[in-house]
Amino acid sequence: MSKTTRRIKDLFEEIDQTPFGPAERALVDEAIALAVEAGDEKLEYRARMRLTGSANQSGDTDAMLASFAWCLAKHDSDPERFPLDIGNGGADLLWQYKWMAGTLGASPIFSREQIDAVLHDMHEHYSRAGVSQSGVIMSRFEDAWVNGRIDEAETWRVELAGMPRDEYSHCDACVRSQSSGFFIETNRDAEAITLVEEMIEGDFSCGDEPEHALSRAMLPYLRAGRDADAKQAHVRSYRLARDNPDKLDIVANHLVFCAVTGNEARGLALLERHIGWLAHDGLNAAGHFSALVAIGVLLDAVERAGHGDAVVRGADAPGLVAFFGEHDGTWTAADLGVAAWAAAARLADAFDARNSNDYFAGRISAAKSLAETTYDVPINTDTFLPAPVSRPEPTDAAGWTDRARDLAMAGLGAPAIEAARRALEGATGRDRDEMHSLTIGYLVNSGDLEAAEAALPARIASLRDNGREHQAALEERVGLAVFGRTEPSDRAALEHELANIAPETPPDVVADIRLSLAMLLVSTGEPDGAKRLAGAAADGFFAGESPRGVRASLHFLARCEVADDDIEAALATLDQLDALEPGDGERGLSLLTRARILGGSGDFASGARAADSATRIFTELDIRPAVVDATALAAALWTDAGEPDEAVNRFRFAVRQSELLDQPATGLGFAFGRSLLGAGHAAESVEVLQDVYEQETEAGIEAASRGETLLWLGQALHADEQYGNAVGAWGAAVELFTEGGDSRGAARAGAMQGRLLGRFGETDDALESLSAAATAARETPEDAGLLTDVLHGYGIAQASAGQEAALETFDEIERIAAEHEAHWLIADVTDSRARALSSLGRVDEAIPVALTAADRYAQAGDPASAAGAELTAARMLAQSDRVADAVPIYRAALEREEAIPELRGVAALELGDALESLGRLDEAAEARAIAEQA
């Protein structure tokens, strides 16, 4: 065997073990090139057979058609040398035939005669091979349907149902999905839904399923009044289809769903994410048509919702010019909608001309009629941005001065310096002095001391030009000390100045020394001295008729008071500041400070409202980074205030704003996903957290952080009843936490995984997960709450598995609880011990332990749990044929009036049964009367 042949065969082995994608395609291309170079047609055939499958999976229709045609010609010329099946486990030549007719039918450049010829050729090859015609009939059905020959399609569908199946038949998932789609188009929604649900219940799947079938079922579900099922189908289908450009038609269905369910903002976000897929497969004109129609439906809905001026990001990509035409600048939703309908109409004309009917034109009419009926199915992931703030660029020095101040107050150093530079081109008087000061202050704050030193002479010259000799002389003596530099010599210089103030020094100059020294003292951890100096500085600036200095001093004083935990004083200082009519930027900053103070003091709702007000101010100022910060703070405070829906709204807005800044939004996205889960929107939370995890992975975020995202994704999946996926997410989280050295995270995720596995009877896997979680939790014994929680779950799982070791685990928990005087936990683990003893067959030991647990719960102030423990003991007695002994225990449980009504009702019913078995019928009737009252 030659070296080249060996290399090609090694490539085949590697190709067959590599998932479809760019890496796999590169290996295929290398194998073909080597085979061609070697002149070995047998190896080239085997390589091109692999290429056909690879191209089909990646949407490279040109390559697929060319490769198939080459291979078919070789097979027909010498079937023995070029066999149908190359034995690699992939699709053989007969199977690949099923892709061909559909591929030709999806583009109007292929004639009706060419499509018919392929179907006839397929029939002939299947006949010669002696296999069932099922695959051929399915292809004929699909061809007739998608090209508008509906009656013919129904005939083929009926014939297909009676056709014997074999290994060349379409899979169950595909047949059901296609049949359901046909039923929907022919107004048989109920039959379509039945097929889809059978597919889901039977767990039928293939390359495009079940996501395609679920996307088709959304509108029938809506028409049937099953909104929750429609939403669930949307979320699940989109999650499965969102990463594969070859599933453009599935995403198109989701755009339509968003349009008719009041989720126009979500639809626009999906469109922006996937609009580039239009250019993925140049020959998939049928997919392009479906997508263009869906885009038209969606953008019409966006315009009806009042957002026709919304910009559609990504629509101006060069690859999309072929669809939408040339366009100056960005596309608005209204304009792009018109272009999409026009492009769809052009394709409809081409298809209908080829097919000699008006089927595609009818699809456009049917799609436009969807606007006549809408459904209310809110999905809480996206929002429209407010109308852009119209803030023309300043035209004079005064305007640039105000802009620089606002940007500075919002903490945007570089833009503030640039605005100050523009202002200095014409500013005079104190405005000019201030712009120099702003520039130097931000240079110092950014650490560029060399540039700050270079800018200082211009500031000093400006001061002298404006008659402020004392301030100029001060800055010549102390330099950058009055601009926030914190070197030891700066403190000495400021203290010297304060100790040697000349009588003629203006009060605002003295105030500047005091405020500068106050800021320096805060940086060295001396807040008391800083407060005194800041208060005195405010008085000095007031006396010196410097209102901006007064406001700066008061704002700094409030921060010092917060640091000193003097919340009332800080709020009073901010009230004083607000009364001085600060500028917009100052007002926004003051509100943010107030929001943080109120949130820190536990008044979350008031803090959230203050942050919302800051958001409005920064929005009006068109300072988007500040908008993001303020909105994120408001969202966090609304979360703490117990208003998850309010938090969701803010986080959604903040994420959208951050995306428009082209800033990483993973942190905000993570918080958004958690807030969605907290608000009860589990399915939406899954989608957002999955996005965050993918972004973190792509960005190479450290392992433990990705583990935390997966931990919360697992919780969202669990809440959405996607239990298998939750187990997988938590397992992956454990691996990432372990990789990142985060034993706490590994313990948390492992415990969640183990408990869920145990719930579904996967005992061995549950014990393995919980044992590993316990080991991880023991690595951080200082976190006693986590350790005992994990151990408790482990002990319960051990007991369920009949392991005596559970009792040792409970001993460990009780020792830790006793060390921390955790009396309720001691009661709880005692209750678990009783249940474990019972499951281990040691009922006589379990009963007194359960009663002890009841006493301990009562002592810990939990009468409801005490009643539950007594009920457990009573049941153990009753099940041990000691019914008479159980009666007083049942009564004791009933006497705990604080117990929840449901538990009292159960206890009363069981007491009634026990009394009846003892022949005490009157007492039994009394007990059952108690149950009815409960």
JSON list of N, CA and C in Angstrom, two decimals, residues 98 101-106 112 115-116 119 135-160 170 178 181-182 185-186 351-352 354-360 363:
[
{"chain": "A", "resi": 98, "resn": "LYS", "atom": "N", "xyz": [-32.80, 10.39, -2.17]},
{"chain": "A", "resi": 98, "resn": "LYS", "atom": "CA", "xyz": [-33.96, 11.05, -1.54]},
{"chain": "A", "resi": 98, "resn": "LYS", "atom": "C", "xyz": [-33.71, 12.55, -1.35]},
{"chain": "A", "resi": 101, "resn": "ALA", "atom": "N", "xyz": [-34.39, 15.00, -5.49]},
{"chain": "A", "resi": 101, "resn": "ALA", "atom": "CA", "xyz": [-35.59, 15.62, -6.06]},
{"chain": "A", "resi": 101, "resn": "ALA", "atom": "C", "xyz": [-36.00, 16.86, -5.27]},
{"chain": "A", "resi": 102, "resn": "GLY", "atom": "N", "xyz": [-35.93, 16.75, -3.95]},
{"chain": "A", "resi": 102, "resn": "GLY", "atom": "CA", "xyz": [-36.28, 17.90, -3.12]},
{"chain": "A", "resi": 102, "resn": "GLY", "atom": "C", "xyz": [-35.35, 19.07, -3.35]},
{"chain": "A", "resi": 103, "resn": "THR", "atom": "N", "xyz": [-34.08, 18.76, -3.55]},
{"chain": "A", "resi": 103, "resn": "THR", "atom": "CA", "xyz": [-33.10, 19.83, -3.78]},
{"chain": "A", "resi": 103, "resn": "THR", "atom": "C", "xyz": [-33.35, 20.53, -5.12]},
{"chain": "A", "resi": 104, "resn": "LEU", "atom": "N", "xyz": [-33.63, 19.75, -6.16]},
{"chain": "A", "resi": 104, "resn": "LEU", "atom": "CA", "xyz": [-33.93, 20.37, -7.45]},
{"chain": "A", "resi": 104, "resn": "LEU", "atom": "C", "xyz": [-35.23, 21.16, -7.37]},
{"chain": "A", "resi": 105, "resn": "GLY", "atom": "N", "xyz": [-36.23, 20.60, -6.70]},
{"chain": "A", "resi": 105, "resn": "GLY", "atom": "CA", "xyz": [-37.51, 21.29, -6.60]},
{"chain": "A", "resi": 105, "resn": "GLY", "atom": "C", "xyz": [-37.43, 22.58, -5.83]},
{"chain": "A", "resi": 106, "resn": "ALA", "atom": "N", "xyz": [-36.39, 22.74, -4.99]},
{"chain": "A", "resi": 106, "resn": "ALA", "atom": "CA", "xyz": [-36.27, 23.94, -4.14]},
{"chain": "A", "resi": 106, "resn": "ALA", "atom": "C", "xyz": [-35.72, 25.14, -4.88]},
{"chain": "A", "resi": 112, "resn": "ARG", "atom": "N", "xyz": [-39.19, 21.47, -14.58]},
{"chain": "A", "resi": 112, "resn": "ARG", "atom": "CA", "xyz": [-40.08, 20.38, -14.18]},
{"chain": "A", "resi": 112, "resn": "ARG", "atom": "C", "xyz": [-39.59, 19.05, -14.78]},
{"chain": "A", "resi": 115, "resn": "ILE", "atom": "N", "xyz": [-36.70, 17.58, -12.73]},
{"chain": "A", "resi": 115, "resn": "ILE", "atom": "CA", "xyz": [-37.16, 16.99, -11.47]},
{"chain": "A", "resi": 115, "resn": "ILE", "atom": "C", "xyz": [-37.82, 15.64, -11.74]},
{"chain": "A", "resi": 116, "resn": "ASP", "atom": "N", "xyz": [-38.68, 15.59, -12.75]},
{"chain": "A", "resi": 116, "resn": "ASP", "atom": "CA", "xyz": [-39.37, 14.33, -13.08]},
{"chain": "A", "resi": 116, "resn": "ASP", "atom": "C", "xyz": [-38.36, 13.27, -13.49]},
{"chain": "A", "resi": 119, "resn": "LEU", "atom": "N", "xyz": [-36.85, 11.78, -10.38]},
{"chain": "A", "resi": 119, "resn": "LEU", "atom": "CA", "xyz": [-37.79, 10.88, -9.69]},
{"chain": "A", "resi": 119, "resn": "LEU", "atom": "C", "xyz": [-37.93, 9.56, -10.46]},
{"chain": "A", "resi": 135, "resn": "GLY", "atom": "N", "xyz": [-39.46, 5.00, -0.26]},
{"chain": "A", "resi": 135, "resn": "GLY", "atom": "CA", "xyz": [-38.69, 6.24, -0.34]},
{"chain": "A", "resi": 135, "resn": "GLY", "atom": "C", "xyz": [-39.02, 7.03, -1.58]},
{"chain": "A", "resi": 136, "resn": "VAL", "atom": "N", "xyz": [-39.31, 6.34, -2.68]},
{"chain": "A", "resi": 136, "resn": "VAL", "atom": "CA", "xyz": [-39.66, 7.03, -3.92]},
{"chain": "A", "resi": 136, "resn": "VAL", "atom": "C", "xyz": [-41.01, 7.71, -3.78]},
{"chain": "A", "resi": 137, "resn": "ILE", "atom": "N", "xyz": [-41.98, 6.98, -3.23]},
{"chain": "A", "resi": 137, "resn": "ILE", "atom": "CA", "xyz": [-43.32, 7.55, -3.08]},
{"chain": "A", "resi": 137, "resn": "ILE", "atom": "C", "xyz": [-43.29, 8.76, -2.15]},
{"chain": "A", "resi": 138, "resn": "MET", "atom": "N", "xyz": [-42.50, 8.68, -1.08]},
{"chain": "A", "resi": 138, "resn": "MET", "atom": "CA", "xyz": [-42.39, 9.83, -0.17]},
{"chain": "A", "resi": 138, "resn": "MET", "atom": "C", "xyz": [-41.81, 11.03, -0.92]},
{"chain": "A", "resi": 139, "resn": "SER", "atom": "N", "xyz": [-40.82, 10.80, -1.75]},
{"chain": "A", "resi": 139, "resn": "SER", "atom": "CA", "xyz": [-40.23, 11.90, -2.52]},
{"chain": "A", "resi": 139, "resn": "SER", "atom": "C", "xyz": [-41.23, 12.47, -3.50]},
{"chain": "A", "resi": 140, "resn": "ARG", "atom": "N", "xyz": [-42.06, 11.62, -4.12]},
{"chain": "A", "resi": 140, "resn": "ARG", "atom": "CA", "xyz": [-43.09, 12.11, -5.05]},
{"chain": "A", "resi": 140, "resn": "ARG", "atom": "C", "xyz": [-44.14, 12.92, -4.28]},
{"chain": "A", "resi": 141, "resn": "PHE", "atom": "N", "xyz": [-44.50, 12.44, -3.08]},
{"chain": "A", "resi": 141, "resn": "PHE", "atom": "CA", "xyz": [-45.47, 13.18, -2.25]},
{"chain": "A", "resi": 141, "resn": "PHE", "atom": "C", "xyz": [-44.93, 14.58, -1.93]},
{"chain": "A", "resi": 142, "resn": "GLU", "atom": "N", "xyz": [-43.68, 14.65, -1.47]},
{"chain": "A", "resi": 142, "resn": "GLU", "atom": "CA", "xyz": [-43.10, 15.94, -1.09]},
{"chain": "A", "resi": 142, "resn": "GLU", "atom": "C", "xyz": [-42.99, 16.86, -2.29]},
{"chain": "A", "resi": 143, "resn": "ASP", "atom": "N", "xyz": [-42.58, 16.32, -3.42]},
{"chain": "A", "resi": 143, "resn": "ASP", "atom": "CA", "xyz": [-42.45, 17.14, -4.62]},
{"chain": "A", "resi": 143, "resn": "ASP", "atom": "C", "xyz": [-43.81, 17.71, -5.04]},
{"chain": "A", "resi": 144, "resn": "ALA", "atom": "N", "xyz": [-44.84, 16.88, -5.01]},
{"chain": "A", "resi": 144, "resn": "ALA", "atom": "CA", "xyz": [-46.16, 17.36, -5.40]},
{"chain": "A", "resi": 144, "resn": "ALA", "atom": "C", "xyz": [-46.67, 18.42, -4.44]},
{"chain": "A", "resi": 145, "resn": "TRP", "atom": "N", "xyz": [-46.46, 18.20, -3.16]},
{"chain": "A", "resi": 145, "resn": "TRP", "atom": "CA", "xyz": [-46.97, 19.14, -2.15]},
{"chain": "A", "resi": 145, "resn": "TRP", "atom": "C", "xyz": [-46.27, 20.50, -2.27]},
{"chain": "A", "resi": 146, "resn": "VAL", "atom": "N", "xyz": [-44.93, 20.50, -2.18]},
{"chain": "A", "resi": 146, "resn": "VAL", "atom": "CA", "xyz": [-44.22, 21.78, -2.10]},
{"chain": "A", "resi": 146, "resn": "VAL", "atom": "C", "xyz": [-44.31, 22.57, -3.39]},
{"chain": "A", "resi": 147, "resn": "ASN", "atom": "N", "xyz": [-44.75, 21.92, -4.48]},
{"chain": "A", "resi": 147, "resn": "ASN", "atom": "CA", "xyz": [-44.90, 22.65, -5.74]},
{"chain": "A", "resi": 147, "resn": "ASN", "atom": "C", "xyz": [-46.37, 22.88, -6.10]},
{"chain": "A", "resi": 148, "resn": "GLY", "atom": "N", "xyz": [-47.25, 22.66, -5.09]},
{"chain": "A", "resi": 148, "resn": "GLY", "atom": "CA", "xyz": [-48.63, 23.12, -5.24]},
{"chain": "A", "resi": 148, "resn": "GLY", "atom": "C", "xyz": [-49.58, 22.17, -5.93]},
{"chain": "A", "resi": 149, "resn": "ARG", "atom": "N", "xyz": [-49.20, 20.91, -6.14]},
{"chain": "A", "resi": 149, "resn": "ARG", "atom": "CA", "xyz": [-50.11, 19.94, -6.75]},
{"chain": "A", "resi": 149, "resn": "ARG", "atom": "C", "xyz": [-50.75, 19.15, -5.59]},
{"chain": "A", "resi": 150, "resn": "ILE", "atom": "N", "xyz": [-51.68, 19.78, -4.90]},
{"chain": "A", "resi": 150, "resn": "ILE", "atom": "CA", "xyz": [-52.19, 19.28, -3.63]},
{"chain": "A", "resi": 150, "resn": "ILE", "atom": "C", "xyz": [-52.97, 17.97, -3.80]},
{"chain": "A", "resi": 151, "resn": "ASP", "atom": "N", "xyz": [-53.82, 17.88, -4.80]},
{"chain": "A", "resi": 151, "resn": "ASP", "atom": "CA", "xyz": [-54.59, 16.64, -4.99]},
{"chain": "A", "resi": 151, "resn": "ASP", "atom": "C", "xyz": [-53.66, 15.47, -5.29]},
{"chain": "A", "resi": 152, "resn": "GLU", "atom": "N", "xyz": [-52.67, 15.71, -6.12]},
{"chain": "A", "resi": 152, "resn": "GLU", "atom": "CA", "xyz": [-51.70, 14.65, -6.42]},
{"chain": "A", "resi": 152, "resn": "GLU", "atom": "C", "xyz": [-50.94, 14.26, -5.16]},
{"chain": "A", "resi": 153, "resn": "ALA", "atom": "N", "xyz": [-50.59, 15.24, -4.37]},
{"chain": "A", "resi": 153, "resn": "ALA", "atom": "CA", "xyz": [-49.87, 14.96, -3.12]},
{"chain": "A", "resi": 153, "resn": "ALA", "atom": "C", "xyz": [-50.70, 14.07, -2.21]},
{"chain": "A", "resi": 154, "resn": "GLU", "atom": "N", "xyz": [-52.00, 14.34, -2.11]},
{"chain": "A", "resi": 154, "resn": "GLU", "atom": "CA", "xyz": [-52.87, 13.52, -1.26]},
{"chain": "A", "resi": 154, "resn": "GLU", "atom": "C", "xyz": [-52.91, 12.08, -1.77]},
{"chain": "A", "resi": 155, "resn": "THR", "atom": "N", "xyz": [-52.93, 11.91, -3.08]},
{"chain": "A", "resi": 155, "resn": "THR", "atom": "CA", "xyz": [-52.91, 10.56, -3.65]},
{"chain": "A", "resi": 155, "resn": "THR", "atom": "C", "xyz": [-51.64, 9.82, -3.25]},
{"chain": "A", "resi": 156, "resn": "TRP", "atom": "N", "xyz": [-50.51, 10.48, -3.40]},
{"chain": "A", "resi": 156, "resn": "TRP", "atom": "CA", "xyz": [-49.24, 9.85, -3.01]},
{"chain": "A", "resi": 156, "resn": "TRP", "atom": "C", "xyz": [-49.20, 9.57, -1.52]},
{"chain": "A", "resi": 157, "resn": "ARG", "atom": "N", "xyz": [-49.76, 10.48, -0.70]},
{"chain": "A", "resi": 157, "resn": "ARG", "atom": "CA", "xyz": [-49.74, 10.27, 0.77]},
{"chain": "A", "resi": 157, "resn": "ARG", "atom": "C", "xyz": [-50.52, 9.02, 1.14]},
{"chain": "A", "resi": 158, "resn": "VAL", "atom": "N", "xyz": [-51.67, 8.86, 0.55]},
{"chain": "A", "resi": 158, "resn": "VAL", "atom": "CA", "xyz": [-52.49, 7.68, 0.84]},
{"chain": "A", "resi": 158, "resn": "VAL", "atom": "C", "xyz": [-51.76, 6.41, 0.41]},
{"chain": "A", "resi": 159, "resn": "GLU", "atom": "N", "xyz": [-51.15, 6.46, -0.78]},
{"chain": "A", "resi": 159, "resn": "GLU", "atom": "CA", "xyz": [-50.41, 5.28, -1.25]},
{"chain": "A", "resi": 159, "resn": "GLU", "atom": "C", "xyz": [-49.24, 4.96, -0.32]},
{"chain": "A", "resi": 160, "resn": "LEU", "atom": "N", "xyz": [-48.59, 6.00, 0.15]},
{"chain": "A", "resi": 160, "resn": "LEU", "atom": "CA", "xyz": [-47.45, 5.81, 1.05]},
{"chain": "A", "resi": 160, "resn": "LEU", "atom": "C", "xyz": [-47.87, 5.10, 2.32]},
{"chain": "A", "resi": 170, "resn": "HIS", "atom": "N", "xyz": [-38.24, 6.69, 4.46]},
{"chain": "A", "resi": 170, "resn": "HIS", "atom": "CA", "xyz": [-37.96, 7.84, 5.31]},
{"chain": "A", "resi": 170, "resn": "HIS", "atom": "C", "xyz": [-38.25, 7.45, 6.76]},
{"chain": "A", "resi": 178, "resn": "GLN", "atom": "N", "xyz": [-43.62, 15.60, 7.94]},
{"chain": "A", "resi": 178, "resn": "GLN", "atom": "CA", "xyz": [-44.10, 16.04, 6.64]},
{"chain": "A", "resi": 178, "resn": "GLN", "atom": "C", "xyz": [-45.62, 15.86, 6.52]},
{"chain": "A", "resi": 181, "resn": "GLY", "atom": "N", "xyz": [-47.32, 18.62, 8.39]},
{"chain": "A", "resi": 181, "resn": "GLY", "atom": "CA", "xyz": [-47.29, 19.87, 7.63]},
{"chain": "A", "resi": 181, "resn": "GLY", "atom": "C", "xyz": [-48.32, 19.89, 6.53]},
{"chain": "A", "resi": 182, "resn": "PHE", "atom": "N", "xyz": [-48.49, 18.77, 5.85]},
{"chain": "A", "resi": 182, "resn": "PHE", "atom": "CA", "xyz": [-49.48, 18.68, 4.79]},
{"chain": "A", "resi": 182, "resn": "PHE", "atom": "C", "xyz": [-50.90, 18.78, 5.35]},
{"chain": "A", "resi": 185, "resn": "GLU", "atom": "N", "xyz": [-51.68, 22.40, 6.04]},
{"chain": "A", "resi": 185, "resn": "GLU", "atom": "CA", "xyz": [-51.97, 23.17, 4.83]},
{"chain": "A", "resi": 185, "resn": "GLU", "atom": "C", "xyz": [-53.35, 22.83, 4.27]},
{"chain": "A", "resi": 186, "resn": "THR", "atom": "N", "xyz": [-53.82, 21.62, 4.52]},
{"chain": "A", "resi": 186, "resn": "THR", "atom": "CA", "xyz": [-55.12, 21.21, 4.00]},
{"chain": "A", "resi": 186, "resn": "THR", "atom": "C", "xyz": [-56.19, 21.26, 5.08]},
{"chain": "A", "resi": 351, "resn": "PHE", "atom": "N", "xyz": [-41.27, 30.41, -9.35]},
{"chain": "A", "resi": 351, "resn": "PHE", "atom": "CA", "xyz": [-41.74, 29.07, -9.02]},
{"chain": "A", "resi": 351, "resn": "PHE", "atom": "C", "xyz": [-43.05, 28.75, -9.76]},
{"chain": "A", "resi": 352, "resn": "ASP", "atom": "N", "xyz": [-43.98, 29.70, -9.72]},
{"chain": "A", "resi": 352, "resn": "ASP", "atom": "CA", "xyz": [-45.29, 29.45, -10.34]},
{"chain": "A", "resi": 352, "resn": "ASP", "atom": "C", "xyz": [-45.17, 29.30, -11.86]},
{"chain": "A", "resi": 354, "resn": "ARG", "atom": "N", "xyz": [-42.58, 28.00, -13.40]},
{"chain": "A", "resi": 354, "resn": "ARG", "atom": "CA", "xyz": [-42.07, 26.65, -13.63]},
{"chain": "A", "resi": 354, "resn": "ARG", "atom": "C", "xyz": [-43.15, 25.59, -13.42]},
{"chain": "A", "resi": 355, "resn": "ASN", "atom": "N", "xyz": [-43.95, 25.79, -12.34]},
{"chain": "A", "resi": 355, "resn": "ASN", "atom": "CA", "xyz": [-44.93, 24.78, -11.93]},
{"chain": "A", "resi": 355, "resn": "ASN", "atom": "C", "xyz": [-46.27, 24.92, -12.65]},
{"chain": "A", "resi": 356, "resn": "SER", "atom": "N", "xyz": [-46.43, 25.97, -13.42]},
{"chain": "A", "resi": 356, "resn": "SER", "atom": "CA", "xyz": [-47.68, 26.22, -14.16]},
{"chain": "A", "resi": 356, "resn": "SER", "atom": "C", "xyz": [-48.89, 26.29, -13.22]},
{"chain": "A", "resi": 357, "resn": "ASN", "atom": "N", "xyz": [-48.74, 26.98, -12.11]},
{"chain": "A", "resi": 357, "resn": "ASN", "atom": "CA", "xyz": [-49.86, 27.20, -11.20]},
{"chain": "A", "resi": 357, "resn": "ASN", "atom": "C", "xyz": [-49.61, 28.50, -10.43]},
{"chain": "A", "resi": 358, "resn": "ASP", "atom": "N", "xyz": [-50.46, 28.81, -9.46]},
{"chain": "A", "resi": 358, "resn": "ASP", "atom": "CA", "xyz": [-50.28, 30.04, -8.66]},
{"chain": "A", "resi": 358, "resn": "ASP", "atom": "C", "xyz": [-50.11, 29.71, -7.19]},
{"chain": "A", "resi": 359, "resn": "TYR", "atom": "N", "xyz": [-49.51, 28.57, -6.91]},
{"chain": "A", "resi": 359, "resn": "TYR", "atom": "CA", "xyz": [-49.40, 28.09, -5.53]},
{"chain": "A", "resi": 359, "resn": "TYR", "atom": "C", "xyz": [-48.57, 29.04, -4.66]},
{"chain": "A", "resi": 360, "resn": "PHE", "atom": "N", "xyz": [-47.43, 29.47, -5.15]},
{"chain": "A", "resi": 360, "resn": "PHE", "atom": "CA", "xyz": [-46.57, 30.33, -4.33]},
{"chain": "A", "resi": 360, "resn": "PHE", "atom": "C", "xyz": [-47.21, 31.71, -4.14]},
{"chain": "A", "resi": 363, "resn": "ARG", "atom": "N", "xyz": [-49.53, 31.36, -1.36]},
{"chain": "A", "resi": 363, "resn": "ARG", "atom": "CA", "xyz": [-48.88, 31.34, -0.04]},
{"chain": "A", "resi": 363, "resn": "ARG", "atom": "C", "xyz": [-48.63, 32.76, 0.46]}
]
